Amino acid sequence: MDRLSAEPQELRFAVSPRWLAEQQGGPASATGEGLAEDAQFVVRVQKLGADVYLEGELTGVLDLACSRCLTRYRGPIRERFRLVLEPAGDRIPADPEGAAALARTGLYLADELESGWFRGPEILLDRFVGELLSLAAPVQPLCREDCLGLCPRCGSDRNVTSCSCAEARPASPFAVLAALRGPDRK
Ligand SMILES: [Zn+2]
Ligand SMILES: [Zn+2]
């Protein structure tokens, strides 16, 4: 990621899968998800008084693993953002990690990624892009809305084959309630 000056202008960056993997600390992240191809990061930067206002979006395609059937698939992402940065001045973020980030990158992000502080003539947006990507990634990836998942008994993919494991499931969820009620009461 290139460095960015606080001038009123539109900037475009390509976010490569390799860059993201490095941000996440290696090619094999815990979730195994990454970018399938270069993502596009577009940001419009504007000075508003002493503040810096950034807005734009991140679009790309993620390489994901379905949470039900474990099949790998590609899912598009589109994450819009608005970020208002105040000059940090002499302030130091309470959390040590935030303080270190401000010193190193000139940027301190508040938790919700909508506001923060900046310091110095340059703001390094690497961490912000990384956070945007994790925000854009689905919490429970699904290869398709009605994915049938894997059979809990034999592990076969129920989207592909129908196994013969019978599921002991009551015909109605209320059958359980009826059983609890007992035979005597109506
Ligand atoms: Zn699936
Ligand atoms: Zn089965």
Coordinates of N, CA and C and ligand atoms in Angstrom, one line a residue:
M1 N 0.8 -1.2 0.0 CA 0.0 0.0 0.0 C 0.9 1.2 0.0
D2 N 0.5 2.1 -0.9 CA 1.3 3.4 -0.9 C 1.0 4.3 0.2
R3 N 1.8 5.3 0.4 CA 1.5 6.3 1.4 C 0.6 7.3 0.8
L4 N -0.1 8.0 1.6 CA -1.2 8.9 1.2 C -1.0 10.2 1.9
S5 N -1.1 11.3 1.1 CA -1.1 12.6 1.7 C -2.5 13.1 1.8
A6 N -2.7 14.1 2.7 CA -4.1 14.5 3.0 C -4.5 15.7 2.0
E7 N -4.5 15.4 0.8 CA -4.9 16.3 -0.3 C -6.3 16.0 -0.7
P8 N -7.1 16.9 -1.2 CA -8.5 16.6 -1.7 C -8.4 15.9 -3.0
Q9 N -8.5 14.6 -3.1 CA -8.3 13.9 -4.3 C -8.9 12.5 -4.2
E10 N -9.1 11.8 -5.3 CA -9.5 10.4 -5.3 C -8.3 9.6 -5.6
L11 N -8.2 8.5 -4.8 CA -7.0 7.6 -5.0 C -7.5 6.2 -5.2
R12 N -6.9 5.5 -6.0 CA -7.2 4.1 -6.2 C -6.0 3.2 -6.0
F13 N -6.3 2.1 -5.3 CA -5.2 1.2 -5.0 C -5.7 -0.2 -5.3
A14 N -4.8 -1.1 -5.8 CA -5.1 -2.5 -6.0 C -4.6 -3.2 -4.7
V15 N -5.4 -4.0 -4.1 CA -5.0 -4.8 -2.9 C -4.8 -6.2 -3.4
S16 N -3.5 -6.6 -3.3 CA -3.2 -8.0 -3.9 C -3.4 -9.0 -2.8
P17 N -3.8 -10.2 -3.2 CA -3.9 -11.3 -2.3 C -2.7 -11.6 -1.4
R18 N -1.5 -11.3 -2.1 CA -0.2 -11.5 -1.3 C -0.1 -10.5 -0.2
W19 N -0.5 -9.3 -0.5 CA -0.4 -8.2 0.5 C -1.3 -8.6 1.7
L20 N -2.5 -9.0 1.4 CA -3.4 -9.3 2.4 C -2.9 -10.5 3.3
A21 N -2.3 -11.5 2.6 CA -1.8 -12.6 3.4 C -0.7 -12.2 4.3
E22 N 0.1 -11.2 3.8 CA 1.2 -10.7 4.7 C 0.6 -10.0 5.9
Q23 N -0.4 -9.2 5.6 CA -1.1 -8.5 6.7 C -1.6 -9.4 7.8
Q24 N -2.2 -10.5 7.3 CA -2.8 -11.5 8.2 C -1.7 -12.4 8.8
G25 N -0.5 -12.2 8.5 CA 0.6 -13.0 9.1 C 0.9 -14.3 8.5
G26 N 0.9 -14.3 7.1 CA 1.2 -15.6 6.4 C 0.1 -16.0 5.5
P27 N 0.5 -16.8 4.5 CA -0.5 -17.2 3.5 C -1.6 -18.1 4.1
A28 N -1.4 -18.8 5.1 CA -2.4 -19.7 5.7 C -3.0 -19.0 6.9
S29 N -4.0 -18.2 6.7 CA -4.6 -17.6 7.9 C -5.5 -18.7 8.6
A30 N -6.0 -18.4 9.8 CA -6.7 -19.4 10.6 C -8.0 -19.8 9.8
T31 N -8.7 -18.9 9.2 CA -9.9 -19.2 8.5 C -9.7 -19.7 7.1
G32 N -8.5 -19.6 6.6 CA -8.2 -20.0 5.2 C -8.8 -19.1 4.2
E33 N -9.3 -18.0 4.6 CA -9.9 -17.1 3.6 C -8.9 -16.0 3.1
G34 N -9.1 -15.7 1.9 CA -8.2 -14.6 1.3 C -8.8 -14.1 0.1
L35 N -8.1 -13.2 -0.6 CA -8.6 -12.6 -1.8 C -8.4 -13.6 -3.0
A36 N -9.4 -13.7 -3.8 CA -9.2 -14.6 -5.0 C -8.4 -13.9 -6.1
E37 N -8.5 -12.6 -6.1 CA -7.8 -11.8 -7.1 C -7.6 -10.4 -6.5
D38 N -6.9 -9.5 -7.2 CA -6.7 -8.1 -6.7 C -8.1 -7.4 -6.4
A39 N -8.2 -6.9 -5.2 CA -9.3 -6.1 -4.8 C -9.1 -4.6 -5.1
Q40 N -10.1 -3.8 -5.3 CA -10.0 -2.4 -5.6 C -10.4 -1.6 -4.4
F41 N -9.5 -0.7 -4.0 CA -9.7 0.2 -2.9 C -9.7 1.6 -3.4
V42 N -10.9 2.2 -3.4 CA -11.1 3.6 -3.9 C -11.4 4.5 -2.7
V43 N -10.6 5.6 -2.6 CA -10.8 6.5 -1.4 C -10.8 7.9 -1.9
R44 N -11.7 8.7 -1.5 CA -11.7 10.1 -1.7 C -11.3 10.8 -0.4
V45 N -10.3 11.6 -0.5 CA -9.7 12.2 0.7 C -10.0 13.7 0.6
Q46 N -10.4 14.3 1.7 CA -10.8 15.7 1.7 C -10.4 16.3 3.1
K47 N -9.9 17.5 3.1 CA -9.7 18.2 4.3 C -11.0 18.9 4.7
L48 N -11.5 18.7 5.9 CA -12.6 19.5 6.4 C -12.1 20.2 7.7
G49 N -11.7 21.5 7.4 CA -11.1 22.2 8.5 C -9.8 21.5 8.9
A50 N -9.7 21.2 10.2 CA -8.5 20.5 10.6 C -8.6 19.0 10.4
D51 N -9.9 18.5 10.2 CA -10.1 17.1 10.1 C -9.8 16.6 8.7
V52 N -9.6 15.3 8.6 CA -9.5 14.6 7.3 C -10.7 13.7 7.1
Y53 N -11.4 13.9 6.0 CA -12.5 13.1 5.7 C -12.2 12.1 4.6
L54 N -12.4 10.8 4.8 CA -12.2 9.8 3.8 C -13.5 9.1 3.6
E55 N -13.8 8.8 2.3 CA -14.9 8.0 2.0 C -14.6 7.2 0.7
G56 N -15.2 6.0 0.6 CA -14.9 5.2 -0.6 C -15.4 3.8 -0.4
E57 N -14.9 2.9 -1.2 CA -15.3 1.6 -1.0 C -14.2 0.6 -1.4
L58 N -14.4 -0.6 -0.9 CA -13.5 -1.7 -1.2 C -14.3 -2.8 -1.9
T59 N -13.9 -3.1 -3.1 CA -14.6 -4.2 -3.8 C -13.6 -5.3 -4.2
G60 N -14.1 -6.5 -4.2 CA -13.2 -7.6 -4.6 C -14.0 -8.9 -4.5
V61 N -13.2 -10.0 -4.6 CA -13.8 -11.3 -4.6 C -12.9 -12.1 -3.5
L62 N -13.7 -12.7 -2.6 CA -13.0 -13.5 -1.6 C -13.0 -15.0 -1.9
D63 N -11.9 -15.6 -1.5 CA -11.9 -17.1 -1.6 C -12.3 -17.6 -0.3
L64 N -13.4 -18.3 -0.2 CA -14.0 -18.7 1.0 C -14.3 -20.2 1.1
A65 N -14.5 -20.7 2.3 CA -14.8 -22.1 2.5 C -16.2 -22.1 3.1
C66 N -17.2 -22.8 2.5 CA -18.5 -22.9 3.0 C -18.5 -23.4 4.4
S67 N -19.3 -22.8 5.3 CA -19.3 -23.2 6.7 C -20.1 -24.5 6.9
R68 N -20.9 -24.9 5.9 CA -21.7 -26.1 6.1 C -21.1 -27.3 5.4
C69 N -20.7 -27.1 4.1 CA -20.2 -28.3 3.3 C -18.7 -28.2 3.1
L70 N -18.0 -27.1 3.5 CA -16.6 -26.9 3.5 C -16.0 -26.8 2.0
T71 N -16.9 -26.7 1.0 CA -16.5 -26.4 -0.3 C -16.0 -25.0 -0.4
R72 N -14.9 -24.9 -1.2 CA -14.3 -23.6 -1.5 C -15.1 -22.9 -2.6
Y73 N -15.4 -21.6 -2.4 CA -16.1 -20.9 -3.4 C -15.7 -19.4 -3.3
R74 N -16.1 -18.7 -4.3 CA -15.7 -17.3 -4.4 C -16.9 -16.4 -4.1
G75 N -16.8 -15.5 -3.3 CA -17.9 -14.6 -2.9 C -17.5 -13.1 -3.1
P76 N -18.3 -12.3 -3.8 CA -18.0 -10.9 -4.0 C -18.2 -10.1 -2.7
I77 N -17.4 -9.1 -2.5 CA -17.5 -8.2 -1.4 C -17.6 -6.8 -1.9
R78 N -18.3 -6.0 -1.2 CA -18.4 -4.6 -1.5 C -18.6 -3.8 -0.1
E79 N -17.6 -3.2 0.3 CA -17.7 -2.5 1.6 C -17.5 -1.0 1.5
R80 N -18.5 -0.3 1.8 CA -18.4 1.2 1.7 C -17.9 1.7 3.1
F81 N -17.3 2.8 3.1 CA -16.8 3.3 4.4 C -16.8 4.9 4.4
R82 N -16.9 5.4 5.6 CA -16.7 6.8 5.8 C -15.9 6.9 7.1
L83 N -14.9 7.7 7.0 CA -13.9 7.8 8.1 C -13.6 9.2 8.3
V84 N -13.8 9.7 9.5 CA -13.4 11.1 9.9 C -12.3 11.0 10.9
L85 N -11.2 11.7 10.5 CA -10.0 11.7 11.4 C -9.7 13.1 11.9
E86 N -9.6 13.1 13.2 CA -9.2 14.4 13.9 C -7.7 14.4 14.1
P87 N -7.1 15.6 14.1 CA -5.7 15.6 14.5 C -5.5 15.1 15.9
A88 N -4.6 14.3 16.1 CA -4.3 13.7 17.4 C -3.8 14.7 18.4
G89 N -3.1 15.7 17.8 CA -2.5 16.7 18.7 C -1.5 16.0 19.7
D90 N -1.7 16.4 20.9 CA -0.8 15.8 21.9 C -1.4 14.5 22.6
R91 N -2.6 14.2 22.1 CA -3.3 13.0 22.7 C -2.6 11.7 22.4
I92 N -2.7 10.8 23.3 CA -2.2 9.5 23.1 C -3.3 8.5 23.4
P93 N -3.6 7.6 22.5 CA -4.6 6.6 22.7 C -4.4 5.8 24.0
A94 N -5.5 5.5 24.7 CA -5.4 4.8 26.0 C -4.8 3.4 25.8
D95 N -5.2 2.7 24.7 CA -4.7 1.3 24.5 C -3.3 1.4 23.9
P96 N -2.3 0.6 24.4 CA -1.0 0.6 23.9 C -0.9 0.3 22.4
E97 N -1.7 -0.6 22.0 CA -1.7 -1.0 20.5 C -2.0 0.2 19.7
G98 N -3.1 0.9 20.1 CA -3.5 2.1 19.3 C -2.4 3.2 19.3
A99 N -1.8 3.3 20.5 CA -0.7 4.3 20.6 C 0.5 4.0 19.7
A100 N 0.8 2.7 19.6 CA 1.9 2.2 18.7 C 1.5 2.4 17.3
A101 N 0.2 2.2 16.9 CA -0.2 2.3 15.5 C -0.2 3.8 15.1
L102 N -0.6 4.7 16.0 CA -0.5 6.1 15.7 C 0.9 6.6 15.5
A103 N 1.8 6.1 16.3 CA 3.2 6.5 16.1 C 3.8 5.9 14.8
R104 N 3.4 4.7 14.5 CA 4.0 4.0 13.3 C 3.4 4.4 12.0
T105 N 2.1 4.5 12.0 CA 1.4 4.8 10.7 C 0.7 6.1 10.6
G106 N 0.7 6.9 11.7 CA 0.1 8.2 11.7 C -1.4 8.1 11.8
L107 N -1.9 6.9 12.1 CA -3.4 6.7 12.1 C -3.8 5.8 13.4
Y108 N -4.8 6.4 14.1 CA -5.4 5.6 15.2 C -6.8 5.4 14.9
L109 N -7.3 4.2 14.8 CA -8.7 3.9 14.5 C -9.5 3.6 15.7
A110 N -10.6 4.2 15.9 CA -11.6 3.8 16.9 C -12.2 2.5 16.5
D111 N -12.8 1.8 17.5 CA -13.3 0.5 17.3 C -14.3 0.3 16.1
E112 N -15.1 1.3 15.9 CA -16.2 1.1 14.8 C -15.7 1.5 13.4
L113 N -14.4 1.8 13.3 CA -13.9 2.1 12.0 C -14.5 3.3 11.3
E114 N -15.1 4.2 12.1 CA -15.7 5.4 11.5 C -15.1 6.7 11.9
S115 N -14.3 6.6 12.9 CA -13.6 7.8 13.3 C -12.2 7.4 13.9
G116 N -11.4 8.4 14.0 CA -10.0 8.1 14.5 C -9.2 9.4 14.6
W117 N -8.0 9.2 14.8 CA -7.0 10.4 14.9 C -5.9 10.2 13.9
F118 N -5.4 11.3 13.4 CA -4.2 11.2 12.6 C -3.1 12.1 13.1
R119 N -1.9 11.8 12.8 CA -0.8 12.6 13.2 C 0.2 12.7 12.0
G120 N 0.8 13.8 11.8 CA 1.8 13.9 10.8 C 1.3 14.1 9.4
P121 N 2.1 14.3 8.4 CA 1.7 14.7 7.0 C 1.2 13.4 6.3
E122 N 1.5 12.3 6.7 CA 1.1 11.1 6.0 C 0.3 10.1 6.8
I123 N -0.7 9.5 6.2 CA -1.5 8.5 6.9 C -1.4 7.2 6.1
L124 N -0.9 6.2 6.9 CA -0.8 4.8 6.2 C -2.0 4.0 6.5
L125 N -2.7 3.7 5.4 CA -4.0 3.0 5.5 C -4.0 1.5 5.5
D126 N -2.8 0.9 5.6 CA -2.8 -0.5 5.5 C -3.7 -1.2 6.5
R127 N -3.6 -0.8 7.8 CA -4.4 -1.5 8.8 C -5.9 -1.3 8.5
F128 N -6.2 -0.1 8.1 CA -7.6 0.2 7.8 C -8.2 -0.7 6.7
V129 N -7.4 -0.9 5.7 CA -7.8 -1.8 4.6 C -8.0 -3.2 5.1
G130 N -7.0 -3.6 5.9 CA -7.1 -5.0 6.5 C -8.3 -5.2 7.3
E131 N -8.7 -4.2 8.1 CA -9.9 -4.2 9.0 C -11.1 -4.2 8.1
L132 N -11.1 -3.4 7.1 CA -12.3 -3.4 6.2 C -12.6 -4.8 5.6
L133 N -11.5 -5.4 5.2 CA -11.6 -6.7 4.6 C -12.2 -7.7 5.5
S134 N -11.7 -7.7 6.8 CA -12.3 -8.7 7.7 C -13.7 -8.3 8.1
L135 N -14.1 -7.0 8.0 CA -15.5 -6.6 8.2 C -16.3 -7.1 7.0
A136 N -15.8 -7.1 5.8 CA -16.5 -7.5 4.6 C -16.7 -9.0 4.5
A137 N -15.8 -9.8 5.2 CA -15.9 -11.2 5.1 C -17.1 -11.7 5.8
P138 N -17.9 -12.7 5.3 CA -19.1 -13.2 6.0 C -18.7 -13.9 7.2
V139 N -19.5 -13.8 8.3 CA -19.2 -14.5 9.5 C -19.5 -16.0 9.3
Q140 N -20.5 -16.3 8.6 CA -20.8 -17.7 8.3 C -20.9 -17.9 6.8
P141 N -19.8 -18.1 6.2 CA -19.8 -18.2 4.7 C -20.7 -19.4 4.2
L142 N -21.5 -19.2 3.2 CA -22.3 -20.2 2.6 C -22.1 -20.3 1.1
C143 N -21.8 -21.5 0.6 CA -21.6 -21.6 -0.9 C -22.9 -21.2 -1.6
R144 N -24.0 -21.5 -1.0 CA -25.3 -21.0 -1.5 C -26.3 -21.0 -0.4
E145 N -27.3 -20.2 -0.5 CA -28.3 -19.9 0.6 C -28.8 -21.2 1.2
D146 N -29.1 -22.2 0.3 CA -29.8 -23.4 0.8 C -28.8 -24.6 0.8
C147 N -27.6 -24.3 1.0 CA -26.6 -25.4 1.1 C -27.0 -26.5 2.1
L148 N -27.0 -27.7 1.7 CA -27.5 -28.8 2.6 C -26.4 -29.3 3.6
G149 N -25.2 -28.9 3.3 CA -24.1 -29.3 4.3 C -23.7 -30.7 4.2
L150 N -22.9 -31.1 5.2 CA -22.4 -32.5 5.3 C -23.3 -33.3 6.2
C151 N -23.4 -34.6 6.0 CA -24.2 -35.4 6.9 C -23.4 -35.6 8.2
P152 N -24.0 -35.3 9.3 CA -23.3 -35.4 10.6 C -22.8 -36.8 10.9
R153 N -23.4 -37.8 10.3 CA -23.0 -39.2 10.6 C -21.9 -39.7 9.7
C154 N -22.1 -39.7 8.3 CA -21.2 -40.3 7.4 C -20.3 -39.2 6.8
G155 N -20.6 -37.9 6.9 CA -19.8 -36.9 6.4 C -19.9 -36.6 4.9
S156 N -20.8 -37.3 4.2 CA -21.0 -37.1 2.8 C -21.7 -35.8 2.5
D157 N -21.3 -35.2 1.4 CA -21.8 -33.9 1.0 C -23.3 -34.1 0.5
R158 N -24.2 -33.6 1.2 CA -25.6 -33.8 0.9 C -26.1 -33.0 -0.3
N159 N -25.2 -32.1 -0.8 CA -25.6 -31.4 -2.0 C -25.3 -32.3 -3.2
V160 N -24.4 -33.2 -3.0 CA -24.0 -34.1 -4.1 C -24.7 -35.5 -4.1
T161 N -24.6 -36.1 -2.9 CA -25.2 -37.4 -2.8 C -26.2 -37.4 -1.6
S162 N -27.2 -38.3 -1.7 CA -28.1 -38.5 -0.6 C -27.7 -39.8 0.1
C163 N -27.2 -39.7 1.3 CA -26.7 -40.9 2.0 C -28.0 -41.6 2.6
S164 N -27.7 -42.8 3.1 CA -28.9 -43.6 3.7 C -29.0 -43.4 5.2
C165 N -28.2 -42.5 5.8 CA -28.3 -42.3 7.2 C -29.7 -41.7 7.5
A166 N -30.5 -42.5 8.3 CA -31.8 -41.9 8.7 C -31.6 -40.9 9.8
E167 N -32.4 -39.9 9.7 CA -32.3 -38.9 10.8 C -33.5 -39.1 11.7
A168 N -33.2 -39.3 13.0 CA -34.2 -39.5 14.0 C -34.7 -38.1 14.4
R169 N -35.5 -37.5 13.6 CA -36.0 -36.2 13.9 C -37.5 -36.3 14.0
P170 N -38.1 -35.7 15.1 CA -39.6 -35.7 15.2 C -40.2 -35.0 14.0
A171 N -41.3 -35.5 13.6 CA -42.0 -34.9 12.4 C -42.3 -33.4 12.7
S172 N -42.7 -33.1 13.9 CA -43.0 -31.7 14.2 C -42.2 -31.3 15.5
P173 N -41.7 -30.1 15.6 CA -41.0 -29.7 16.8 C -41.9 -29.8 18.0
F174 N -43.2 -29.7 17.8 CA -44.2 -29.7 18.9 C -44.4 -31.1 19.4
A175 N -43.9 -32.1 18.7 CA -44.1 -33.5 19.1 C -43.3 -33.7 20.4
V176 N -42.2 -32.9 20.6 CA -41.5 -33.0 21.8 C -42.3 -32.5 23.0
L177 N -42.9 -31.3 22.7 CA -43.8 -30.7 23.8 C -44.9 -31.6 24.1
A178 N -45.5 -32.3 23.2 CA -46.6 -33.2 23.4 C -46.1 -34.3 24.3
A179 N -44.9 -34.8 24.0 CA -44.4 -35.9 24.8 C -44.2 -35.5 26.3
L180 N -43.7 -34.3 26.4 CA -43.4 -33.7 27.8 C -44.7 -33.6 28.6
R181 N -45.7 -33.2 27.8 CA -47.0 -33.0 28.5 C -47.6 -34.2 29.1
G182 N -47.2 -35.4 28.6 CA -47.7 -36.6 29.1 C -49.0 -37.0 28.6
P183 N -49.3 -38.3 28.7 CA -50.6 -38.8 28.1 C -51.8 -38.4 28.9
D184 N -51.7 -38.0 30.1 CA -52.9 -37.8 30.9 C -53.6 -36.4 30.6
R185 N -52.7 -35.4 30.3 CA -53.3 -34.1 30.2 C -53.6 -33.7 28.8
K186 N -54.6 -33.0 28.6 CA -55.0 -32.7 27.2 C -54.7 -31.2 26.9
Ligands
ZN1 ZN -22.0 -25.3 1.1
ZN2 ZN -24.9 -39.9 6.0

